[in-house]
mmCIF file of C-alpha atoms (C1' of nucleotides) in Angstrom:
data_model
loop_
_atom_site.group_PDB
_atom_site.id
_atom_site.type_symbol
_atom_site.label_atom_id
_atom_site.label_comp_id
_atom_site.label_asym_id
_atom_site.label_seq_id
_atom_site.Cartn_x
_atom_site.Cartn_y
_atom_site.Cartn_z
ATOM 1 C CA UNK A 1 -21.159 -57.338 208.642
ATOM 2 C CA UNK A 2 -19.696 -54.410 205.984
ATOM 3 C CA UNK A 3 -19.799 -54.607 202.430
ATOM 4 C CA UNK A 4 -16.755 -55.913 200.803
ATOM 5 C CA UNK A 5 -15.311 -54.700 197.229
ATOM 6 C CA UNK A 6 -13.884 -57.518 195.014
ATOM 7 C CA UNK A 7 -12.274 -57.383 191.603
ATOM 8 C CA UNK A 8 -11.146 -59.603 188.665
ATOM 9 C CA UNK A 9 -8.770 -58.301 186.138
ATOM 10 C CA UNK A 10 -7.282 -59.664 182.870
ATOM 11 C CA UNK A 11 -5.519 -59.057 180.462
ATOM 12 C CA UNK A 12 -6.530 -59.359 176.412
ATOM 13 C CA UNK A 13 -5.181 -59.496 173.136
ATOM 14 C CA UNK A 14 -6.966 -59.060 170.005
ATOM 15 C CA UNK A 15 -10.576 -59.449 172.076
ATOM 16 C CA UNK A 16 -8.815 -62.986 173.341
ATOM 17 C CA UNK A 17 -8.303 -63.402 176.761
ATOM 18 C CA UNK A 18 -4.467 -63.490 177.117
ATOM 19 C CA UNK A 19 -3.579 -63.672 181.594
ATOM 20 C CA UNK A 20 -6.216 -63.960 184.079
ATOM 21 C CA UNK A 21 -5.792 -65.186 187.627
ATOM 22 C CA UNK A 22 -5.871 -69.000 187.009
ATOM 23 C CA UNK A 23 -3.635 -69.003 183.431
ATOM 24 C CA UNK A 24 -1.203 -66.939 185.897
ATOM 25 C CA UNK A 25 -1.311 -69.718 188.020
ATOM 26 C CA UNK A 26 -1.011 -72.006 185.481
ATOM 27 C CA UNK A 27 2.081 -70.482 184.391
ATOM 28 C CA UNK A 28 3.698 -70.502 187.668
ATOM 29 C CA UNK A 29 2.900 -74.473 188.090
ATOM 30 C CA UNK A 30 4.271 -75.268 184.954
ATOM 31 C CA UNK A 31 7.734 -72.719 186.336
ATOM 32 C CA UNK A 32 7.563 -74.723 189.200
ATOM 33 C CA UNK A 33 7.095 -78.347 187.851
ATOM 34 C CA UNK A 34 8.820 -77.707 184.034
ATOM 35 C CA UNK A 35 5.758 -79.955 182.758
ATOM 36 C CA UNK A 36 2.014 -79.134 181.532
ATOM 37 C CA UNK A 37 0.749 -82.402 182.961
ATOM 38 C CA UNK A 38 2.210 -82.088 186.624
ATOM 39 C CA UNK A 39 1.333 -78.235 186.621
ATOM 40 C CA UNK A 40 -2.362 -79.805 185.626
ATOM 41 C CA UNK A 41 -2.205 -82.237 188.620
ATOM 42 C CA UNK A 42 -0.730 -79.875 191.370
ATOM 43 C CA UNK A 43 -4.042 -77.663 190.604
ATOM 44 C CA UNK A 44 -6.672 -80.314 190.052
ATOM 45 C CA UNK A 45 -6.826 -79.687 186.988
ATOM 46 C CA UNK A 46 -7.726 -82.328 183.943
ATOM 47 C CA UNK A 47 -4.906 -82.184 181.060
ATOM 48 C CA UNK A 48 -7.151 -80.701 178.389
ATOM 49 C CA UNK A 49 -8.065 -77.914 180.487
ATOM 50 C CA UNK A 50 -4.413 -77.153 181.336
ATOM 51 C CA UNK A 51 -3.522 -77.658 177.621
ATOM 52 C CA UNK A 52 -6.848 -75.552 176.364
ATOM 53 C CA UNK A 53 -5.950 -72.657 178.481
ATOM 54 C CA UNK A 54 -1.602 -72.716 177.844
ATOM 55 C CA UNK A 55 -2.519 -73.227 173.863
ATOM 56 C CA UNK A 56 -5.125 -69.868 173.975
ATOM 57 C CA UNK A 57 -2.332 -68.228 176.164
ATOM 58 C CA UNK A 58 0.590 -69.126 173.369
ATOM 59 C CA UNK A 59 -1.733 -67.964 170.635
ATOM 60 C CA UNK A 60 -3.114 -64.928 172.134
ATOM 61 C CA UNK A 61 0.564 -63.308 173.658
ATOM 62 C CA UNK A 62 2.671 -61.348 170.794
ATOM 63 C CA UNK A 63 5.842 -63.819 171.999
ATOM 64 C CA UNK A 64 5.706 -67.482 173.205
ATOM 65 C CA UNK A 65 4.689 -67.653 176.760
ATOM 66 C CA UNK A 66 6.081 -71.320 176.836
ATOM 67 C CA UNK A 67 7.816 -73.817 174.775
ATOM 68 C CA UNK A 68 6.940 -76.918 174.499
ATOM 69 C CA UNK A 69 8.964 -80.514 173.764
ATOM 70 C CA UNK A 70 7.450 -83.992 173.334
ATOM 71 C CA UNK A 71 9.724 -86.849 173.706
ATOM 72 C CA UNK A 72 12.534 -87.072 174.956
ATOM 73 C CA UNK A 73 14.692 -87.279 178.434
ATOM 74 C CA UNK A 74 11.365 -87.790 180.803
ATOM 75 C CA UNK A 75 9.172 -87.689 177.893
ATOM 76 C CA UNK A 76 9.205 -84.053 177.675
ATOM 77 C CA UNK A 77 8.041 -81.019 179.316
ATOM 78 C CA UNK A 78 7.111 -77.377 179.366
ATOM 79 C CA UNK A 79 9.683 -74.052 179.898
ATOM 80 C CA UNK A 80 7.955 -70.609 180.605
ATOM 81 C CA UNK A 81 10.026 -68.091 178.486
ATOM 82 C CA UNK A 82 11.550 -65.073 179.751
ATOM 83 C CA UNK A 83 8.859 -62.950 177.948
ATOM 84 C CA UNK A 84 6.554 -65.178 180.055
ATOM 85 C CA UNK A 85 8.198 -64.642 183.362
ATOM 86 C CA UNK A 86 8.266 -60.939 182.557
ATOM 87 C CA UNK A 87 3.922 -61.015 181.513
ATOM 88 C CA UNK A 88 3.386 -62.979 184.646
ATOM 89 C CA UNK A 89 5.347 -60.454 186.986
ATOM 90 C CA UNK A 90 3.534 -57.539 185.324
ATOM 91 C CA UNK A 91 0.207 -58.921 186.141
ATOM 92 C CA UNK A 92 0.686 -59.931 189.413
ATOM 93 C CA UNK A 93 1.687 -56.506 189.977
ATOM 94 C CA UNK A 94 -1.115 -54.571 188.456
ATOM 95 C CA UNK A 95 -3.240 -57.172 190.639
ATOM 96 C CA UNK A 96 -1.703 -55.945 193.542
ATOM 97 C CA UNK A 97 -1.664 -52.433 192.663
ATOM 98 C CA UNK A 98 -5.247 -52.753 192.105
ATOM 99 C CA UNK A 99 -6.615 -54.424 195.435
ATOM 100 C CA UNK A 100 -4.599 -52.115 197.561
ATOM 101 C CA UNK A 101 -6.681 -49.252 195.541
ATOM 102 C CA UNK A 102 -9.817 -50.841 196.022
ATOM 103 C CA UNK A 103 -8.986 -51.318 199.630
ATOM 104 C CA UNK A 104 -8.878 -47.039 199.706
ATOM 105 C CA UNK A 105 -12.834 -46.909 198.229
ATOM 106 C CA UNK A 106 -14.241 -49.016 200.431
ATOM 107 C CA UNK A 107 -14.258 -46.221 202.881
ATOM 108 C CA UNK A 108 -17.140 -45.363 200.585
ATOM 109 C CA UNK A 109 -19.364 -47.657 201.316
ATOM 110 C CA UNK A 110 -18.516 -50.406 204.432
ATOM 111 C CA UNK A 111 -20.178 -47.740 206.527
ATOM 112 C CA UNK A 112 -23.741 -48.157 204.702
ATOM 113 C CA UNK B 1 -2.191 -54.564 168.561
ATOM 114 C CA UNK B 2 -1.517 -53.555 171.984
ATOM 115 C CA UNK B 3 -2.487 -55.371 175.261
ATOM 116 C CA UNK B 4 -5.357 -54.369 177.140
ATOM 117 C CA UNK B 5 -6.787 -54.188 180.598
ATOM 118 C CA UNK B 6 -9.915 -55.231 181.460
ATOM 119 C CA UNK B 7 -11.866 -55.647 185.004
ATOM 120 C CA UNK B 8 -15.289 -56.388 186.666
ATOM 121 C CA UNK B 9 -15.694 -55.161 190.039
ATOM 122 C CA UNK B 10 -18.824 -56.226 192.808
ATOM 123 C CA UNK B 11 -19.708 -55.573 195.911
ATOM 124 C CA UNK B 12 -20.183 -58.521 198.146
ATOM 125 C CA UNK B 13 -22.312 -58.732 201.530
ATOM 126 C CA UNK B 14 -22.051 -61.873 204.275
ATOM 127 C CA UNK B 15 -20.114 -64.112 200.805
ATOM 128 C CA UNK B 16 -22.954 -62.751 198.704
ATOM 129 C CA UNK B 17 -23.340 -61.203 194.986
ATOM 130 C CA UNK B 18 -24.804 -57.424 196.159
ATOM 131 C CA UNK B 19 -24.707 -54.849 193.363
ATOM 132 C CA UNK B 20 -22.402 -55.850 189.923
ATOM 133 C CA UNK B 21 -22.846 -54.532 186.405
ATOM 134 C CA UNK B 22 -25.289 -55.848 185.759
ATOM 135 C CA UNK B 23 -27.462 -55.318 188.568
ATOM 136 C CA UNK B 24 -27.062 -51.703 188.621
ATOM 137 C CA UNK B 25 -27.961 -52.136 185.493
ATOM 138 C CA UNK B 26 -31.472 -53.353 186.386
ATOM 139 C CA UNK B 27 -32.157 -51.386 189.401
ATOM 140 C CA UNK B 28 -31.366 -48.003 186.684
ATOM 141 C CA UNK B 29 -33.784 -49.860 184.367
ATOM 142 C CA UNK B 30 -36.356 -49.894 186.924
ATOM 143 C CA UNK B 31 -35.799 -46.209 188.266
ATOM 144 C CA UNK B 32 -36.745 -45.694 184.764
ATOM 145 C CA UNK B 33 -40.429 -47.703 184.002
ATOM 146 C CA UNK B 34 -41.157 -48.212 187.196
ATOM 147 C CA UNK B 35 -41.827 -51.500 187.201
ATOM 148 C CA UNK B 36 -39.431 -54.989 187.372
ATOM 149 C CA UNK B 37 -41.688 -56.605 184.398
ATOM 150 C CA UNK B 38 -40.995 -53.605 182.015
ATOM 151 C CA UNK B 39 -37.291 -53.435 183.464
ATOM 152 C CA UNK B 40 -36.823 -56.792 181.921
ATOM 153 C CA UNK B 41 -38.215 -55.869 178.737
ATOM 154 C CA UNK B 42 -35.846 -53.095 178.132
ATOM 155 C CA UNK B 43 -32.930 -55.323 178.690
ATOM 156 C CA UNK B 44 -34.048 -58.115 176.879
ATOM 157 C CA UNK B 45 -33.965 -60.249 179.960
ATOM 158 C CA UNK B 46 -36.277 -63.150 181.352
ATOM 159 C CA UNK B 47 -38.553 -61.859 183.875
ATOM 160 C CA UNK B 48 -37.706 -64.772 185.963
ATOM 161 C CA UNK B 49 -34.068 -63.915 185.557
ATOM 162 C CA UNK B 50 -34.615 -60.423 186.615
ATOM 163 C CA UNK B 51 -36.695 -61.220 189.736
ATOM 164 C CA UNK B 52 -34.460 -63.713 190.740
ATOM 165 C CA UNK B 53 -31.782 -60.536 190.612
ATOM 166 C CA UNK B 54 -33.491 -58.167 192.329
ATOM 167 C CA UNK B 55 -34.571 -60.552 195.204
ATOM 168 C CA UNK B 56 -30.857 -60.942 195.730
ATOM 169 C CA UNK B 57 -29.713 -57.588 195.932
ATOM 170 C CA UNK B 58 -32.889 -56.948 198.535
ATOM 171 C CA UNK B 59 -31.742 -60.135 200.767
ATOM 172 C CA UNK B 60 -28.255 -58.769 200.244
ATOM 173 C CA UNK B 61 -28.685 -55.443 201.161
ATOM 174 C CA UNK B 62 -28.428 -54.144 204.882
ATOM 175 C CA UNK B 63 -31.738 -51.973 204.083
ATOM 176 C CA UNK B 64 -34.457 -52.206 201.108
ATOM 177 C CA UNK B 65 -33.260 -51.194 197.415
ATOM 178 C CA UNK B 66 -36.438 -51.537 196.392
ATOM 179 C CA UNK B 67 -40.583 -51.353 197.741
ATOM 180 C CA UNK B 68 -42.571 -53.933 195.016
ATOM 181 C CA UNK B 69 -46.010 -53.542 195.151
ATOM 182 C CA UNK B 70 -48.381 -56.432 193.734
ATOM 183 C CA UNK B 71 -51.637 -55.445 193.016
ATOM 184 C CA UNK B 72 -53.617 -52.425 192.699
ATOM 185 C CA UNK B 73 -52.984 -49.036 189.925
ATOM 186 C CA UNK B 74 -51.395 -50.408 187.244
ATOM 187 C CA UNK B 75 -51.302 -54.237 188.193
ATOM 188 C CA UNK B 76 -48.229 -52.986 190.857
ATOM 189 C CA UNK B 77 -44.892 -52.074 190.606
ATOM 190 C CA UNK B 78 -41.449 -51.627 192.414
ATOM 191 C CA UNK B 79 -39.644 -48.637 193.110
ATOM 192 C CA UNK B 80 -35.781 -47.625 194.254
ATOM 193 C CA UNK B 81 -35.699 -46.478 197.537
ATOM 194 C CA UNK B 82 -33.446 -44.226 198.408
ATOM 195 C CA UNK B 83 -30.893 -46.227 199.963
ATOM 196 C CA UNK B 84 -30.869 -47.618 196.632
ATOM 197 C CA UNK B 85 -29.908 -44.590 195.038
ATOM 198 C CA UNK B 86 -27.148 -44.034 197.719
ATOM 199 C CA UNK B 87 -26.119 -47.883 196.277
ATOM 200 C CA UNK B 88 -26.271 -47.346 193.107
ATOM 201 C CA UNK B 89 -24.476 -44.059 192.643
ATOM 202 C CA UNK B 90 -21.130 -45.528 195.355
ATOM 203 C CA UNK B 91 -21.046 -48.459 192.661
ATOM 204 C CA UNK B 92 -21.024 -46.679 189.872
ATOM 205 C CA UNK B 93 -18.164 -43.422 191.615
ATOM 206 C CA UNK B 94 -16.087 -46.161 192.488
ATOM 207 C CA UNK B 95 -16.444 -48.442 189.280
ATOM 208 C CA UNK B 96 -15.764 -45.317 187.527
ATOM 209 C CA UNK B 97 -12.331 -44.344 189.290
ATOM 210 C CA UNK B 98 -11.373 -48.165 188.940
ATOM 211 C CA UNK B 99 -10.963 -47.898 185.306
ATOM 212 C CA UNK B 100 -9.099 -44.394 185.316
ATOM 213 C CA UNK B 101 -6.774 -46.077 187.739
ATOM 214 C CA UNK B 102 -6.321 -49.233 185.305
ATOM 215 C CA UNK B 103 -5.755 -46.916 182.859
ATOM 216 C CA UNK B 104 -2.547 -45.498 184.178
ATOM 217 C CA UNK B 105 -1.486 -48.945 184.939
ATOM 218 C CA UNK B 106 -2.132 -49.557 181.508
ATOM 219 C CA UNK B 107 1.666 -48.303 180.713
ATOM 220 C CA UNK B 108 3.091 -51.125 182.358
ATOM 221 C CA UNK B 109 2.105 -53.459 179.749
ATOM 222 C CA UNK B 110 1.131 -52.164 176.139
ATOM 223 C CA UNK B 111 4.194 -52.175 175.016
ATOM 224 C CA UNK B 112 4.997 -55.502 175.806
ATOM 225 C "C1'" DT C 1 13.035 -102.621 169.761
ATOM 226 C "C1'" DA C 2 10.244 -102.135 173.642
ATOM 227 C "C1'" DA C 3 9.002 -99.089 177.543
ATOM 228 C "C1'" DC C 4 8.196 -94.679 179.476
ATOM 229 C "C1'" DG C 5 6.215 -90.052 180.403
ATOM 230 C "C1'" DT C 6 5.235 -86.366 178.018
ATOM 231 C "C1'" DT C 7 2.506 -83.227 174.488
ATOM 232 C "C1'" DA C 8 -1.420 -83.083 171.525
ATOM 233 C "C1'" DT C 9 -6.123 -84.163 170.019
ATOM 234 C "C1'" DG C 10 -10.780 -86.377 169.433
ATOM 235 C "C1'" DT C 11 -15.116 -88.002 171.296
ATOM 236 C "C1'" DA C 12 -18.614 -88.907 174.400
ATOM 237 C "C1'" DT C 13 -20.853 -88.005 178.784
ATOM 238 C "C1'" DT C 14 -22.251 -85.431 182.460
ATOM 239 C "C1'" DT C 15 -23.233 -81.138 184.711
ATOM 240 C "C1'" DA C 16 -24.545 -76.460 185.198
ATOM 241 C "C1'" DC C 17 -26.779 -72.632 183.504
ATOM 242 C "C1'" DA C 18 -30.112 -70.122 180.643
ATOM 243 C "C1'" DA C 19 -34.560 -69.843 178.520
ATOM 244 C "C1'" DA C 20 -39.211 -70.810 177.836
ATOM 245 C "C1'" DT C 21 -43.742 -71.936 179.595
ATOM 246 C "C1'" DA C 22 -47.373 -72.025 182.941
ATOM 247 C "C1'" DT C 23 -49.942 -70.396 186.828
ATOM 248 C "C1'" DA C 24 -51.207 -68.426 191.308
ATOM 249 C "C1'" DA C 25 -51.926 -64.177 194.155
ATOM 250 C "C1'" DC C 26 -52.965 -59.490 194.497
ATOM 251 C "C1'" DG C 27 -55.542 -54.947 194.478
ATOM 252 C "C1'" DT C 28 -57.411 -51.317 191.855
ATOM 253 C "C1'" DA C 29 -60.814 -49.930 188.137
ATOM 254 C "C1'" DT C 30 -64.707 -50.704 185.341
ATOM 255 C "C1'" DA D 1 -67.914 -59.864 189.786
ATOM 256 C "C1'" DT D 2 -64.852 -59.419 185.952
ATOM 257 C "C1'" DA D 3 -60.738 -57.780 183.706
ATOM 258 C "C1'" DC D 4 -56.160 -56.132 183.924
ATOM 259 C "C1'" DG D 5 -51.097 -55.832 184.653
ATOM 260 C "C1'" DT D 6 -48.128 -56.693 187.925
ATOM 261 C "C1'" DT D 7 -45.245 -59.588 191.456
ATOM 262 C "C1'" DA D 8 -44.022 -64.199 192.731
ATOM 263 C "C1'" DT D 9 -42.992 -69.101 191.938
ATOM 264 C "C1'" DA D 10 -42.757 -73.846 189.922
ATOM 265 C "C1'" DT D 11 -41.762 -76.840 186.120
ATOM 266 C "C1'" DT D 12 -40.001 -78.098 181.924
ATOM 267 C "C1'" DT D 13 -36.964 -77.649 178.009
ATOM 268 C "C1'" DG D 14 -32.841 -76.419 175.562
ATOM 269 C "C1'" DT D 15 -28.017 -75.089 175.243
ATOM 270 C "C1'" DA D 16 -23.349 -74.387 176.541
ATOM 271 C "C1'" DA D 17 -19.560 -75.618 179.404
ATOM 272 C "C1'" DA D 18 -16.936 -78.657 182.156
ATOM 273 C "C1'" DT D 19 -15.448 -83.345 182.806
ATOM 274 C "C1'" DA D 20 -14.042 -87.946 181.780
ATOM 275 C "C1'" DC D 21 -12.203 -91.266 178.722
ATOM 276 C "C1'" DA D 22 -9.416 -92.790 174.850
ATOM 277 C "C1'" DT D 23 -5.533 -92.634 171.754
ATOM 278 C "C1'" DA D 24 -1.878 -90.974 168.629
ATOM 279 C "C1'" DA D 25 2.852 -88.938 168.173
ATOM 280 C "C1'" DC D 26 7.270 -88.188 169.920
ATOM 281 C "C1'" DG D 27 12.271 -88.891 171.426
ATOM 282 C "C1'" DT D 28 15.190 -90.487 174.864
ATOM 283 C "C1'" DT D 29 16.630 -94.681 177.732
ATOM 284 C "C1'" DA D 30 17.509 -99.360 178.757
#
DNA sequence: TAACGTTATGTATTTACAAATATAACGTAT
DNA sequence: ATACGTTATATTTGTAAATACATAACGTTA
């Protein structure tokens, strides 16, 4: 059995933790579902977490991430902004970028 | 205020924590005093919390990172070994390079 | 106007983790 | 034999984080 490198990045703004992996998959639930609370459920997530995380990712990002209506036709829902779609595609490809590069050091060291 | 990157990177054996931060951190403290008691000290951590560490990385580790000693000159003591050193100084290349490299990436998104 | 499914928020409970405390075992040195 | 400083381990206590539960506010729709 060799040693394995792994890696968590983020992102931050103002010393506040603006994308990580989950709030990136948060986002893409809530693109996929257009609400918080069915983005929530498809990741087994309770509400408040789901709302916790999208309200520290709306304050922390220079441009709404989201926008968010209450009421309404189905009683209201979430949208993921462009400037969102463009933060989440950024990350995922620094993420990428960054396990591909680890993958070239571990040459170092699954040998010892 | 621009966005930042940020990262943590560890090295995993058989699903397990090996060497992190933090770790390396201790093993350098105990290179230093030469023993896991004093280590603690000097990083303002628990003695339990440290042994509990260091008996990780050694049922981790392929080979010994460290010989403790109980007993004897100075009450005992534990030293690196040096496959240890060999550990220690891989982590710390290849931690090293993994910020330059997030560094370039950096461009993607600080102006965001 | 009553019902519905959301967003938004508060409060209590449970769980997980960290910290503190205590003590045994060990092998030199006095 | 006694003292010392260390490794090794168990037990308790305290604190922070996650979870569960409850409820208000809202704007369409029927």
């Amino acid at each position: 059995m060799s040693y394995k490198i792994k890696s968590r990045i983020w992102i931050e703004a103002n010393n506040n933790v603006l994308l990580g992996e989950g709030r990136v998959q948060l986002l893409k639930a809530i693109q996929n579902t257009g609400s918080l609370s069915k983005a929530a459920k498809s990741l087994n997530l309770s509400y408040k977490k789901a709302w916790q995380l999208l309200d520290s990712i709306n304050k922390s990002a220079k441009k709404p991430v989201t926008i968010n209506s209450i009421g309404g036709k189905g009683g209201g829902g979430a949208q993921i902004t462009e400037y969102g779609i463009l933060l989440i595609g950024v990350f995922d490809e620094i993420n990428k970028n960054c396990w591909s590069f680890l993958d070239e050091q571990l040459e170092k060291i699954k040998d010892l």
